[in-house]
Coordinates of C-alpha atoms and ligand atoms in Angstrom, one line a residue:
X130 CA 91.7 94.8 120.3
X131 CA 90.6 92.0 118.9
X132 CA 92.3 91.6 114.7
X133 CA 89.8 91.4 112.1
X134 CA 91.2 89.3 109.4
X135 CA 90.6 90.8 105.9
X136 CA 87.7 89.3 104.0
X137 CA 89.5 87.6 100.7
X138 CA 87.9 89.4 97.6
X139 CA 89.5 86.7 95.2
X140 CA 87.2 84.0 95.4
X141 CA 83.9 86.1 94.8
X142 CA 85.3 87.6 91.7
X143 CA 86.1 84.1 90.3
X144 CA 83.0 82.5 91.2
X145 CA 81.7 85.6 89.0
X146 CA 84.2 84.8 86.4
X147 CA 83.1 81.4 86.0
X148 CA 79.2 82.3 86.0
X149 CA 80.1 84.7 83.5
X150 CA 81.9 81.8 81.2
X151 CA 78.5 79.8 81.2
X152 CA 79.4 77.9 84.4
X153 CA 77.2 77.1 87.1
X154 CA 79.9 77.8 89.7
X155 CA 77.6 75.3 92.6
X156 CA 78.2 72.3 90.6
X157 CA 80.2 69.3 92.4
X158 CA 83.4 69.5 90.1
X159 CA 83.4 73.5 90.8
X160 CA 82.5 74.2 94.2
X161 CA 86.1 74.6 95.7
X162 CA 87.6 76.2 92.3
X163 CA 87.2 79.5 93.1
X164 CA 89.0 79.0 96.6
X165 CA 91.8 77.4 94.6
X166 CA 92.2 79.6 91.8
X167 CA 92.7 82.0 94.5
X168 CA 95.4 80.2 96.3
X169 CA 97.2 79.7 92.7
X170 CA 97.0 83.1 91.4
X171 CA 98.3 84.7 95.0
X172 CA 101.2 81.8 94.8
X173 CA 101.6 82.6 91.0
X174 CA 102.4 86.8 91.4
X175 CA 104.1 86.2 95.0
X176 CA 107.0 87.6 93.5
X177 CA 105.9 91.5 93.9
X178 CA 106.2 90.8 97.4
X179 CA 110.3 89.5 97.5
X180 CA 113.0 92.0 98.7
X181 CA 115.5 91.7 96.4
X182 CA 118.0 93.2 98.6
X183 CA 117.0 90.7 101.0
X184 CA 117.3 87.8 98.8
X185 CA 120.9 88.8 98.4
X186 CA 121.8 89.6 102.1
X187 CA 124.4 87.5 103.5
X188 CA 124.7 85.7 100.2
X189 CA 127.4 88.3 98.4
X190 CA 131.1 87.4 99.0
X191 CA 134.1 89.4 98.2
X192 CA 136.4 87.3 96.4
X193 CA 138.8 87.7 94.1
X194 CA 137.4 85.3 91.3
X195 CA 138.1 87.2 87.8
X196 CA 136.3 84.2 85.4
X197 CA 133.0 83.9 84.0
X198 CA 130.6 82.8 86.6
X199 CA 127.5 80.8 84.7
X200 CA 124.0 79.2 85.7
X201 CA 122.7 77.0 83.2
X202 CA 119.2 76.1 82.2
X203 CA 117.0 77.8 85.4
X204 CA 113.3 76.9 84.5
X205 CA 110.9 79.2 85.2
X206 CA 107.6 79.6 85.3
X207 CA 105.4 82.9 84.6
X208 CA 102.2 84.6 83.9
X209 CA 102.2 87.4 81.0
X210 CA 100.8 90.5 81.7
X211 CA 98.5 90.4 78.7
X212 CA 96.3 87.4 79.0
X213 CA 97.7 85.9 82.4
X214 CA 98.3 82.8 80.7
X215 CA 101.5 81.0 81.6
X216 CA 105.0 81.1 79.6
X217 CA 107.8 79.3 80.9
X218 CA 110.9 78.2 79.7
X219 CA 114.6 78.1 81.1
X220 CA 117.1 81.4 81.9
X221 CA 120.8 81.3 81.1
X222 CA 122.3 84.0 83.5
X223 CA 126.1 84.9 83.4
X224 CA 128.5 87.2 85.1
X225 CA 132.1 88.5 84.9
X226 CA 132.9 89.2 88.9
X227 CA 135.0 92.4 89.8
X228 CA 135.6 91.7 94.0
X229 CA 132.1 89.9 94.3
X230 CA 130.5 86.9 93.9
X231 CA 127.1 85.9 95.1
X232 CA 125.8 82.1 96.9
X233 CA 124.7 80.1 93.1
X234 CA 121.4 79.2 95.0
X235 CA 120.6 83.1 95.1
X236 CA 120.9 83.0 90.9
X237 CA 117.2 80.6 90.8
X238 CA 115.5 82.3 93.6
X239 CA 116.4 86.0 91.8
X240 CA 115.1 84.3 88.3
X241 CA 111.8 82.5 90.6
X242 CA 111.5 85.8 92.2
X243 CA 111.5 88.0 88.6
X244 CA 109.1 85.1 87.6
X245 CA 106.0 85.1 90.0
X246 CA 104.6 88.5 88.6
X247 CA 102.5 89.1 86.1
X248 CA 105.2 89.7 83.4
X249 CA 106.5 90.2 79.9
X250 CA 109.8 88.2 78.8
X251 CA 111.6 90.9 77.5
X252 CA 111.2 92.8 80.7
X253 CA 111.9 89.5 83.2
X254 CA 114.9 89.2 81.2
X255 CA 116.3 92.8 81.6
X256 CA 115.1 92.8 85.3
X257 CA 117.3 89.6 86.0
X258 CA 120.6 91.1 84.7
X259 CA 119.7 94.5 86.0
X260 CA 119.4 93.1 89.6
X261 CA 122.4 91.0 89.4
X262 CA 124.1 94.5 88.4
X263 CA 123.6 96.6 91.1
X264 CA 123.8 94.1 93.5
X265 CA 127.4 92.9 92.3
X266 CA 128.7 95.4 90.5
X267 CA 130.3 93.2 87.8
X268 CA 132.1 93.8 85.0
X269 CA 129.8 92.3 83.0
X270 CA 126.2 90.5 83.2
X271 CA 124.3 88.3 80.2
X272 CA 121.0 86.5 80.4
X273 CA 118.9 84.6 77.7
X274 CA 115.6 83.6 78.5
X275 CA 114.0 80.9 75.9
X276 CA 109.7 80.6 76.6
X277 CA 106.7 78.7 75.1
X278 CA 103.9 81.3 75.3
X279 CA 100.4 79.4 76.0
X280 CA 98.5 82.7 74.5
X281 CA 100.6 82.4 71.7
X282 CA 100.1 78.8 71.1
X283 CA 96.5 78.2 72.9
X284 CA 94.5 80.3 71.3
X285 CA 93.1 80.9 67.9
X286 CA 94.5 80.8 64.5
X287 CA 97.9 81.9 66.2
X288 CA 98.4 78.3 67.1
X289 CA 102.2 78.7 66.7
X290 CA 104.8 76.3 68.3
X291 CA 108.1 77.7 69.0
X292 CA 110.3 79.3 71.5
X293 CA 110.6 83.3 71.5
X294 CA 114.1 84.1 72.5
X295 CA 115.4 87.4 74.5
X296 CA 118.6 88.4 75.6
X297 CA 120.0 91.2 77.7
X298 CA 123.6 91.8 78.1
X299 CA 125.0 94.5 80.1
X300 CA 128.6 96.0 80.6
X301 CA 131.4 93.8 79.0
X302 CA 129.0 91.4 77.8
X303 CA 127.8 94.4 75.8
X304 CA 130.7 96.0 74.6
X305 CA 132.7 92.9 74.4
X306 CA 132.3 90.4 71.5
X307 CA 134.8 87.9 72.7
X308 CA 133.1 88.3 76.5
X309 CA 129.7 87.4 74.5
X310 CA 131.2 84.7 72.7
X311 CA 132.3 82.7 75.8
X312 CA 129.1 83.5 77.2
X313 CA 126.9 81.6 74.0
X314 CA 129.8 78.5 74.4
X315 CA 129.7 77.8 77.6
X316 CA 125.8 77.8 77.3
X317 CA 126.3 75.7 74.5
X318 CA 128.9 72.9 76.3
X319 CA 127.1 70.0 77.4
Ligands
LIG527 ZN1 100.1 86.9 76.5

């Protein structure tokens, strides 16, 4: 049997999105945009589609490594829920191993993964440390996510500058303030 491929619904909606704006969506400068807005919003919320447990497959090691494991200054890049506007910004993730480590490449791709959704930053940043935490089982996990919010600082009278900050610390990063405190200076250390 011969496999239809499903018609994509994407680029009729935003040719109707940009009529709606006032555009006249046939115009030169226009007449591939709604093929690539399509492409870019798909790429942008690819991230419901990653298996985190397959992300980490192969890439968690028992070891016996008792220090603070840290990944500094991740960018990302995300849309937020409310407008679909982009904030981005950088993700400090940090663990204390008990037996297992995980590959430092997996660290970005779980943040990149978290990322391409249609998201809020307090909830990417809780989602980070909460993956990282079953999949390791670590004494400990922290992560601080600083973003620029373009719906914040786009539109209207709100036009203001300045990063929001969020933090989610789990385990001894919780419950320990010297564990917390190692955390912020090795962040810090340049
Ligand atoms: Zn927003």
């Amino acid at each position: 049997m011969a496999r239809v491929k499903p018609v994509d619904a994407m680029p009729a909606l935003v040719e109707r999105l940009l009529a709606e704006l006032g555009e006249d969506p046939s115009r030169e400068g226009l007449r591939a945009t709604p093929a690539r807005v399509s492409r870019a919003l798909r790429e942008l919320t690819d991230g419901h589609e990653t298996d985190i447990d397959a992300l980490f497959q192969g890439a968690v090691f028992e070891q016996d490594y008792d220090e603070m494991v840290v990944v500094r200054d991740i960018p990302f890049y995300s849309l937020c829920e409310h407008h679909m506007l982009p904030f981005f910004g950088t993700c400090q993730v940090g663990y204390l191993p008990k037996g297992r480590v995980v590959g430092l490449s997996k660290i970005p791709r779980l943040v990149g993964a978290f990322a391409h959704r249609l998201q809020l930053q307090e909830q990417l940043t809780n989602q980070i440390a909460q993956a990282l935490s079953d999949a390791l089982a670590p004494r400990g996990v922290g992560v601080i996510v600083e973003a620029r919010h373009l719906c914040m600082e786009m539109r209207g009278v709100q036009k203001t500058g300045g990063q929001m900050v969020t933090s989610c610390m789990l385990g001894t990063f919780r419950r320990d303030a010297r564990t917390r405190a190692e955390f912020l200076e090795l962040i810090r250390r340049r």
